Short mmCIF file of C-alpha atoms in Angstrom, two decimals:
data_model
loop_
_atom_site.label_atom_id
_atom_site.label_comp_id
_atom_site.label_asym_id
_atom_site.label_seq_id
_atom_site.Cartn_x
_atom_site.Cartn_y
_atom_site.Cartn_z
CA UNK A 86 99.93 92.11 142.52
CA UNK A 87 103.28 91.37 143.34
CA UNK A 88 105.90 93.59 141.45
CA UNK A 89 107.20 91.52 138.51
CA UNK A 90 109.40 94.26 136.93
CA UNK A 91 112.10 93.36 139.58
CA UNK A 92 112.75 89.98 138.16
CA UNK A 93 115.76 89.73 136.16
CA UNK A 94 116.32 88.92 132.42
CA UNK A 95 116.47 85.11 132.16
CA UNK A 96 116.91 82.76 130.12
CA UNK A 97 120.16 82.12 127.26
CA UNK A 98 119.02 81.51 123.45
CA UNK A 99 120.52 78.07 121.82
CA UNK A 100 120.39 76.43 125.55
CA UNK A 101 117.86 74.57 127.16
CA UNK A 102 116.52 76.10 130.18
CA UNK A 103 118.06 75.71 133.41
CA UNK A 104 116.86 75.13 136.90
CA UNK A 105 117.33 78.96 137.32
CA UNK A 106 114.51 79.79 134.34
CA UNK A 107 112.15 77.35 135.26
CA UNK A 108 112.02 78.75 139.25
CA UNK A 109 111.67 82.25 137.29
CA UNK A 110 109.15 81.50 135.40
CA UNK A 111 107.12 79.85 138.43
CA UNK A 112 107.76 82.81 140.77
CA UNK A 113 106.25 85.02 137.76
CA UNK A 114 102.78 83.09 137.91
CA UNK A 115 102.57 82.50 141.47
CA UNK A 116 102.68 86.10 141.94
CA UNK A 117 99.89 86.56 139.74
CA UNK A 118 96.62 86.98 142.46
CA UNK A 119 93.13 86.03 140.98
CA UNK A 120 92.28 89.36 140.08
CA UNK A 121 95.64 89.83 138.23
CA UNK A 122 95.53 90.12 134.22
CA UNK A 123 97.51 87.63 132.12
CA UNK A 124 97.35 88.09 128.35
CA UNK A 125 98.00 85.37 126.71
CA UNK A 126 99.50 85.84 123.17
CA UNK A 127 101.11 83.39 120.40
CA UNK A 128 102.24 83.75 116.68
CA UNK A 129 100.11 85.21 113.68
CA UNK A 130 98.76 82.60 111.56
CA UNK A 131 98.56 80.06 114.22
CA UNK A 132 98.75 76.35 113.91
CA UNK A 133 98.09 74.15 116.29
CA UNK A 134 100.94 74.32 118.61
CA UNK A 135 100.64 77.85 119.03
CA UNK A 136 96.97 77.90 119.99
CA UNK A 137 96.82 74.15 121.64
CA UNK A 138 99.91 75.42 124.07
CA UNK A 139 98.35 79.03 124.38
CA UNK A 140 94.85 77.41 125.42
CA UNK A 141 95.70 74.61 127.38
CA UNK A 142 98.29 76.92 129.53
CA UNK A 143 95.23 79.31 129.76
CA UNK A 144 92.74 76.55 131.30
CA UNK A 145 95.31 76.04 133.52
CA UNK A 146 95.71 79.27 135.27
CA UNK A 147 92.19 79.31 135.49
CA UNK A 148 92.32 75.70 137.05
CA UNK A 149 94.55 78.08 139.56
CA UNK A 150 92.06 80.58 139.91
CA UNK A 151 93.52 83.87 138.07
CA UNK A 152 89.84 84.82 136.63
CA UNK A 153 91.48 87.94 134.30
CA UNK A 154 93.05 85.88 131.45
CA UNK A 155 92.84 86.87 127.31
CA UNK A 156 94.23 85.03 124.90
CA UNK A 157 95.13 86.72 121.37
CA UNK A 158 96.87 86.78 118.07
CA UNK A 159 98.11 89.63 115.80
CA UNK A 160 96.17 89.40 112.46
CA UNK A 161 92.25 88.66 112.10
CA UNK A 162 90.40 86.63 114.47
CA UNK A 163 90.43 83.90 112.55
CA UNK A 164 90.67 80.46 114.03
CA UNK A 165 91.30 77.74 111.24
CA UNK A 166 88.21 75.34 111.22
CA UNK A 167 90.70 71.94 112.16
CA UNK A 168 90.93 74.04 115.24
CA UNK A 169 87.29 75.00 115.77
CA UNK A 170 86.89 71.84 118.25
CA UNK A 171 89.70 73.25 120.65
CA UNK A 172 88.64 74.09 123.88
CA UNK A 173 89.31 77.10 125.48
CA UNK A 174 88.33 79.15 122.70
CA UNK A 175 86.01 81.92 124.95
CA UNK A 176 89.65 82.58 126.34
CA UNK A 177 90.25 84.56 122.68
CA UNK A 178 89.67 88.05 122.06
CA UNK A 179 90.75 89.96 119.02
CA UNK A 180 93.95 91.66 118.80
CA UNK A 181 92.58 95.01 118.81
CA UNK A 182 90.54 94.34 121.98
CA UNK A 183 93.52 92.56 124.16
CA UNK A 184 94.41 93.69 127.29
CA UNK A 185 97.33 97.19 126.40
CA UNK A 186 99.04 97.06 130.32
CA UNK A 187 98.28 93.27 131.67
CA UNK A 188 100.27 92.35 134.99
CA UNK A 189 101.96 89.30 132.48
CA UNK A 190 102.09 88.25 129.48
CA UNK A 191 102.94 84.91 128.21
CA UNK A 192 104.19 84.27 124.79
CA UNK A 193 103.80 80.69 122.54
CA UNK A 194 105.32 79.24 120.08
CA UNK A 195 106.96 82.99 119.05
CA UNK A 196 110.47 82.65 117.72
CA UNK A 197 110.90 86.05 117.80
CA UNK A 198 109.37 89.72 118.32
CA UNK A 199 108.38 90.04 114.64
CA UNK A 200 105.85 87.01 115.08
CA UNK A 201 103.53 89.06 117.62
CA UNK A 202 102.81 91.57 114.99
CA UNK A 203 101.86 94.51 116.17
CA UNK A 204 101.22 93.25 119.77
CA UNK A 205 105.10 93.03 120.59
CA UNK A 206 104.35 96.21 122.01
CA UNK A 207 102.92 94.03 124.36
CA UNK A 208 105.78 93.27 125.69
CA UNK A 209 107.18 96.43 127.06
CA UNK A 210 103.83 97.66 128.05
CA UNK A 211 102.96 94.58 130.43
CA UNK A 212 104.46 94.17 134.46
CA UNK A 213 106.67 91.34 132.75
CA UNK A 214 107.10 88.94 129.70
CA UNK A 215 107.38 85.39 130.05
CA UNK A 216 108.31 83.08 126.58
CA UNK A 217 107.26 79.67 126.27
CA UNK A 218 109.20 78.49 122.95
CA UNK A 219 111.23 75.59 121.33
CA UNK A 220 112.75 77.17 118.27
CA UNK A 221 116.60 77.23 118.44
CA UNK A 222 116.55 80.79 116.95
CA UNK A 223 114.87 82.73 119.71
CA UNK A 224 116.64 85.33 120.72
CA UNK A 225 114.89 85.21 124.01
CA UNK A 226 112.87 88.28 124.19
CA UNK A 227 110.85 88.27 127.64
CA UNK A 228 111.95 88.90 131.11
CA UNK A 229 112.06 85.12 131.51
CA UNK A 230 112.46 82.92 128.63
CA UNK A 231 111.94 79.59 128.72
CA UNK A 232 113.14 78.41 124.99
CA UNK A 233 113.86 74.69 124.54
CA UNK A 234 115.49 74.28 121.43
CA UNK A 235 115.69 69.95 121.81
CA UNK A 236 111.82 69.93 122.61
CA UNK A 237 109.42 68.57 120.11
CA UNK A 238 106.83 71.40 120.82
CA UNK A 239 105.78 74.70 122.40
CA UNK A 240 103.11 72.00 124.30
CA UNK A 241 106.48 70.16 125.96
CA UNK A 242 107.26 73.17 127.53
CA UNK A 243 104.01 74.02 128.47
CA UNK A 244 103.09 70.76 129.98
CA UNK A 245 106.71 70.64 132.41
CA UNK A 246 105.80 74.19 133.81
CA UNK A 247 102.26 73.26 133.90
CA UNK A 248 103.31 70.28 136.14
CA UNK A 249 105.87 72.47 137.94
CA UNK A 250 102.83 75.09 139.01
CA UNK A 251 100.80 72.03 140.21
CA UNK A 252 97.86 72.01 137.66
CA UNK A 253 95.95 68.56 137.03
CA UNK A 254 95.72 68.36 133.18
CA UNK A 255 91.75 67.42 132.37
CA UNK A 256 90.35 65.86 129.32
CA UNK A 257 90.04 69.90 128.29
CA UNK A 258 93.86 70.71 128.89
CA UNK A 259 95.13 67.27 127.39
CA UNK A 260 92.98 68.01 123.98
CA UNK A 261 94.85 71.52 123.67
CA UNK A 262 97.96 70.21 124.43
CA UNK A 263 97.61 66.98 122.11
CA UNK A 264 96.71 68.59 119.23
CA UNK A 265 99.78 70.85 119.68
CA UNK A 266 101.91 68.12 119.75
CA UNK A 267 100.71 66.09 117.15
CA UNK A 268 100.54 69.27 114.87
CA UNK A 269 104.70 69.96 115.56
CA UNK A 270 105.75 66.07 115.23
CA UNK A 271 103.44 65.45 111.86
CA UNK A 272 101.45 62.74 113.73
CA UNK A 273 104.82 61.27 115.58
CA UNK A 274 106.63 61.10 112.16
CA UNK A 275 109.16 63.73 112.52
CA UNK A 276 112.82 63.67 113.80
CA UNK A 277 111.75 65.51 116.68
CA UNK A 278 109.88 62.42 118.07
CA UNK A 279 111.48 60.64 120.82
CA UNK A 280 110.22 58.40 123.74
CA UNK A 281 109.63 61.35 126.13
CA UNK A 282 107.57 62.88 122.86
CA UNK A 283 105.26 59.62 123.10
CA UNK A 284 105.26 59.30 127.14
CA UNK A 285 103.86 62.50 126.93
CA UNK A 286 101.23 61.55 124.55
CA UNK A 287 100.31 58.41 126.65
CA UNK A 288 100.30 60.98 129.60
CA UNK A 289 97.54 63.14 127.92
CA UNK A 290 96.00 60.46 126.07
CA UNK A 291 95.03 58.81 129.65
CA UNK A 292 93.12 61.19 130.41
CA UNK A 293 90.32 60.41 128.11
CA UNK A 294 90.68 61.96 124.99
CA UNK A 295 90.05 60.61 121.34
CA UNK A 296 93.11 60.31 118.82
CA UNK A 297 90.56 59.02 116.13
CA UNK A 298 88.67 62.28 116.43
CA UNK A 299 91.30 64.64 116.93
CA UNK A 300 92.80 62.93 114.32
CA UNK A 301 90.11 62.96 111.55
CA UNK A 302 89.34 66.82 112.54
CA UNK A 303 93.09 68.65 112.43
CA UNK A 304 94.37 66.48 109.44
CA UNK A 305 91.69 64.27 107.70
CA UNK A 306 88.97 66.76 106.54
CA UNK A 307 89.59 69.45 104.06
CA UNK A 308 87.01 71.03 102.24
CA UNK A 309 86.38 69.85 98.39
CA UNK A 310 87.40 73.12 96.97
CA UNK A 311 91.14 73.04 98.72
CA UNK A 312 91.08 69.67 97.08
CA UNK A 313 90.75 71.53 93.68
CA UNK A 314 93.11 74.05 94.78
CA UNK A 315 95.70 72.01 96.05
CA UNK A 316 95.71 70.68 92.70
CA UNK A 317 96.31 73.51 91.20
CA UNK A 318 99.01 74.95 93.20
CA UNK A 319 101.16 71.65 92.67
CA UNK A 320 100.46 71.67 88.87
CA UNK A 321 102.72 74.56 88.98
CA UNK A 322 105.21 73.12 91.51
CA UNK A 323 109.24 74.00 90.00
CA UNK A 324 111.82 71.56 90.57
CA UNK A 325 115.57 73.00 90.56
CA UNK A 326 118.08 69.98 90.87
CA UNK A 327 120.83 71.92 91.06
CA UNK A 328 120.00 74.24 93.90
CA UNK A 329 120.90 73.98 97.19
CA UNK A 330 124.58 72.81 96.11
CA UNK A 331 123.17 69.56 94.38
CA UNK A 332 120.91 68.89 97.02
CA UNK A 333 117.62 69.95 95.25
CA UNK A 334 114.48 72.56 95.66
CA UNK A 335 111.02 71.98 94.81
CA UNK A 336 109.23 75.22 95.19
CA UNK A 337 105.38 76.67 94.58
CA UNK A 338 103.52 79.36 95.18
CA UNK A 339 99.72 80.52 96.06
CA UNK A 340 98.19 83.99 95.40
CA UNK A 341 95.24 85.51 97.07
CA UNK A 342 93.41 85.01 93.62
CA UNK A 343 93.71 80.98 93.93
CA UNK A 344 92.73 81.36 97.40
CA UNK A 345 89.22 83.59 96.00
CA UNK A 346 88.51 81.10 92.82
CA UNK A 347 88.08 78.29 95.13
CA UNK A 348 86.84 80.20 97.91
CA UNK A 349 89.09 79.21 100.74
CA UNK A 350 90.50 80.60 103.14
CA UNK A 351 94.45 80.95 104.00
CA UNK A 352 94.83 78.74 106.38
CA UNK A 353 94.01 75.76 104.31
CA UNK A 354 97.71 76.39 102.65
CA UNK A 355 99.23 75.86 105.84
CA UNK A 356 99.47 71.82 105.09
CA UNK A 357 100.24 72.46 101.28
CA UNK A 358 104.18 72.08 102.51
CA UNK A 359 103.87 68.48 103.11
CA UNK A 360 102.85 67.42 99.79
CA UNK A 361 105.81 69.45 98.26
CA UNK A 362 108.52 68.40 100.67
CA UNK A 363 107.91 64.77 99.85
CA UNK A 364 109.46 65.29 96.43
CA UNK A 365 112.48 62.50 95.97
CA UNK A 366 114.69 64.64 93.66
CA UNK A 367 115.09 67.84 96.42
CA UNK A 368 116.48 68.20 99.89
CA UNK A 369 114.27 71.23 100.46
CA UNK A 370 110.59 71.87 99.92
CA UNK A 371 109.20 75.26 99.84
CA UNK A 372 106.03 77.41 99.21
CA UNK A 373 105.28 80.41 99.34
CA UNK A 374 102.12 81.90 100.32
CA UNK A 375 100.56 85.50 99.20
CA UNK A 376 99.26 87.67 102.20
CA UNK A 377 99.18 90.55 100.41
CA UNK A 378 100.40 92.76 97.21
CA UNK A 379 103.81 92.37 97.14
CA UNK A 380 104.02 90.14 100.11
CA UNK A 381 104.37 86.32 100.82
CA UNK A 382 104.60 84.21 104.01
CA UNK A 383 107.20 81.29 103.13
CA UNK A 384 107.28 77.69 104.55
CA UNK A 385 110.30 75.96 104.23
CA UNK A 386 111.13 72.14 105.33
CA UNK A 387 114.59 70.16 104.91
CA UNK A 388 114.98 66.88 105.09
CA UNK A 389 118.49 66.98 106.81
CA UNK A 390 121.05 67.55 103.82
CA UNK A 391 120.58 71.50 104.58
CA UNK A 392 119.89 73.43 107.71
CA UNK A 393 116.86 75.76 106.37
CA UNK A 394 116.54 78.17 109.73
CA UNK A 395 120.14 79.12 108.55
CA UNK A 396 117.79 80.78 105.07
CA UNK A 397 114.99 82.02 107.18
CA UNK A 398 116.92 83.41 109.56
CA UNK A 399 119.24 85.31 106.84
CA UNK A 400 115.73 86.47 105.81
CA UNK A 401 113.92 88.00 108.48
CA UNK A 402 112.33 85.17 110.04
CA UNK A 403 113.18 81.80 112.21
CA UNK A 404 112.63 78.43 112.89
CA UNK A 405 113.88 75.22 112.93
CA UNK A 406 116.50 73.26 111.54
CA UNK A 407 114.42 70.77 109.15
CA UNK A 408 111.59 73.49 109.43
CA UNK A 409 111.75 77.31 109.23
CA UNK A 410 109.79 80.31 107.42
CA UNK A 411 110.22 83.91 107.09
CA UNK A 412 107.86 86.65 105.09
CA UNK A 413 109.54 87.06 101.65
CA UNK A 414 108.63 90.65 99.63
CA UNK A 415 108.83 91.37 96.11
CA UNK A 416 107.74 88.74 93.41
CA UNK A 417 107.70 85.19 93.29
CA UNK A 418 110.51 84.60 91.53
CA UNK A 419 112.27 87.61 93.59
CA UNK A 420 111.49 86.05 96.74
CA UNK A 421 112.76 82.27 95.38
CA UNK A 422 116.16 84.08 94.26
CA UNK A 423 116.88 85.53 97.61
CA UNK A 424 116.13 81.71 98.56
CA UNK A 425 118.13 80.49 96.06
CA UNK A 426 121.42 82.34 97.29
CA UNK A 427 120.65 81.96 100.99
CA UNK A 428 120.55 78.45 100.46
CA UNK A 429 123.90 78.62 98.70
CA UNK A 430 124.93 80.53 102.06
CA UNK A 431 124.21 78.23 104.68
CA UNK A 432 125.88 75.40 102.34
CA UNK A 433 128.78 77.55 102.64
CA UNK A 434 128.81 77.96 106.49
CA UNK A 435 128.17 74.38 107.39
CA UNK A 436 131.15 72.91 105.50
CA UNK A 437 133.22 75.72 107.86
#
């Protein structure tokens, strides 16, 4: 293989890539040869632009003929069932069994080195890194970053180097790379949606594919028992007018114990946030979900009055500006407190 340790850092955080990023991040694949090993890796608990993006990308460079290509995840191998249709699922291995010294790796959807869990290590080990994100906080981490904070998805990127490397997207790419973008603009609904958001749709959506069933499969079926649960969760749902200077918080939590009495697994939670953030009274919806003792993965979503990557940020974690999350420790109403002032914060350094 081509030596890709010689190609410089690239890549600014907070900018769209330039011309100069893209042609690095081409020259990085097309020295890949066939029997070259790309590990493919995107964030722990994965929705579906960080698998859609990882798998569709992966098709592709086998549509190029690199033959040596893993994709992975830090956490269990567990793929949520809306994804369970995706293709390019043989492409997954587990975590533990991914590739320690590949030629590349090729990050998704990551907004920072924290998200890869315990395969950052990845990163240093492998010929060269290569970051395929849209999340304004990346602090660009690879040897070539290609971070797009004004994209809609991880799948936008994707698709333009995709197109750049010369790769026809079939009915099998287009799925991947739908569902990602669906998944990041809440079916088209978000602020994030603009007319290159649905030309790209129309582009994948001409090759074939079904909306209806994608449709029905990611967000339309949901087991009876996270019915129940759901229920439960928002029973308890706390609404704090005052927070957020005025603006409002609605806030809720799930523990591995709700998860067990209803038998369901975590990533039915994952789409618990938009029944919260609808609340009229609050500015900013939030939930927070137990992985462990102690420990709690938090979504949080604005709906413009407050910019919550400012909070998750300030917390350990990243995001977006109307969509962010970070891994809170302590107890519930520890982990809303440090929310609580954090919010207070980034009140404080917008109005400067």
């Amino acid at each position: 293989m081509t030596s890709t340790a010689s190609v410089p850092l690239a890549g600014a955080a907070g900018v769209a890539p330039a011309e100069l990023d893209w042609a690095a991040a081409e020259a990085l694949l097309r020295a890949v040869p066939p029997n070259g090993r790309v590990l493919l890796i995107c964030h722990v608990n994965p929705d579906g632009d960080a698998l859609g993006s990882m798998l569709g990308f992966g098709l592709g460079l086998r549509q190029l003929g690199v033959r040596e290509v893993q994709a992975t995840f830090p956490g269990p191998p567990e793929v949520p069932e809306p994804f369970h249709g995706l293709p390019g699922l043989e492409l997954l291995v587990p975590a533990d069994a991914a590739d320690v010294a590949p030629d590349l790796v090729i990050c998704f959807d990551a907004a920072s080195e924290s998200r890869l869990g315990d395969l950052a290590g990845r990163l240093s080990s492998a010929g060269a890194a290569l970051v395929l994100d849209h999340h304004a906080s990346n602090p660009g981490f690879g040897t070539v970053n290609l971070v797009d904070p004004g994209a809609a998805a991880t799948s936008v990127v994707a698709e333009q180097l995709l197109a750049r490397l010369g790769v026809v997207v079939d009915r099998a790419i287009a799925e991947c790379l739908y569902v990602a973008l669906t998944t990041d603009t809440g079916s088209f609904r978000f602020a994030a949606t603009t007319p290159a958001v649905h030309e790209m749709a129309a582009r994948l959506l001409a090759t074939g594919i079904s909306p209806g069933d994608i449709s029905r499969r990611v967000f339309d079926t949901r087991p009876f028992g996270a019915v129940r649960l759901f229920g439960e969760v928002l029973g308890r749902a706390q609404l704090e007018p005052s927070a957020a200077g005025g603006r409002g918080l609605v806030w809720t939590f799930a523990t591995l114990d709700d998860l067990a009495r209803h038998d369901q697994r975590p990533y039915v939670l994952e789409a618990l946030i938009d029944s919260v953030r609808c609340t009229a009274e609050a500015d900013v919806g939030c939930v927070l979900k137990q992985t462990t003792s102690g420990e709690w993965a938090v979504s949080m979503r604005s709906k413009g009055a407050v910019d919550v990557s400012r909070v998750a940020v300030a917390l350990g974690g990243g995001g977006h500006t109307f969509a962010a999350g970070f891994t809170g420790r302590g107890t519930v109403e520890q982990v809303v407190e440090s929310i609580r002032g954090q919010l207070d914060a980034a009140l404080v350094r917008s109005a400067r």
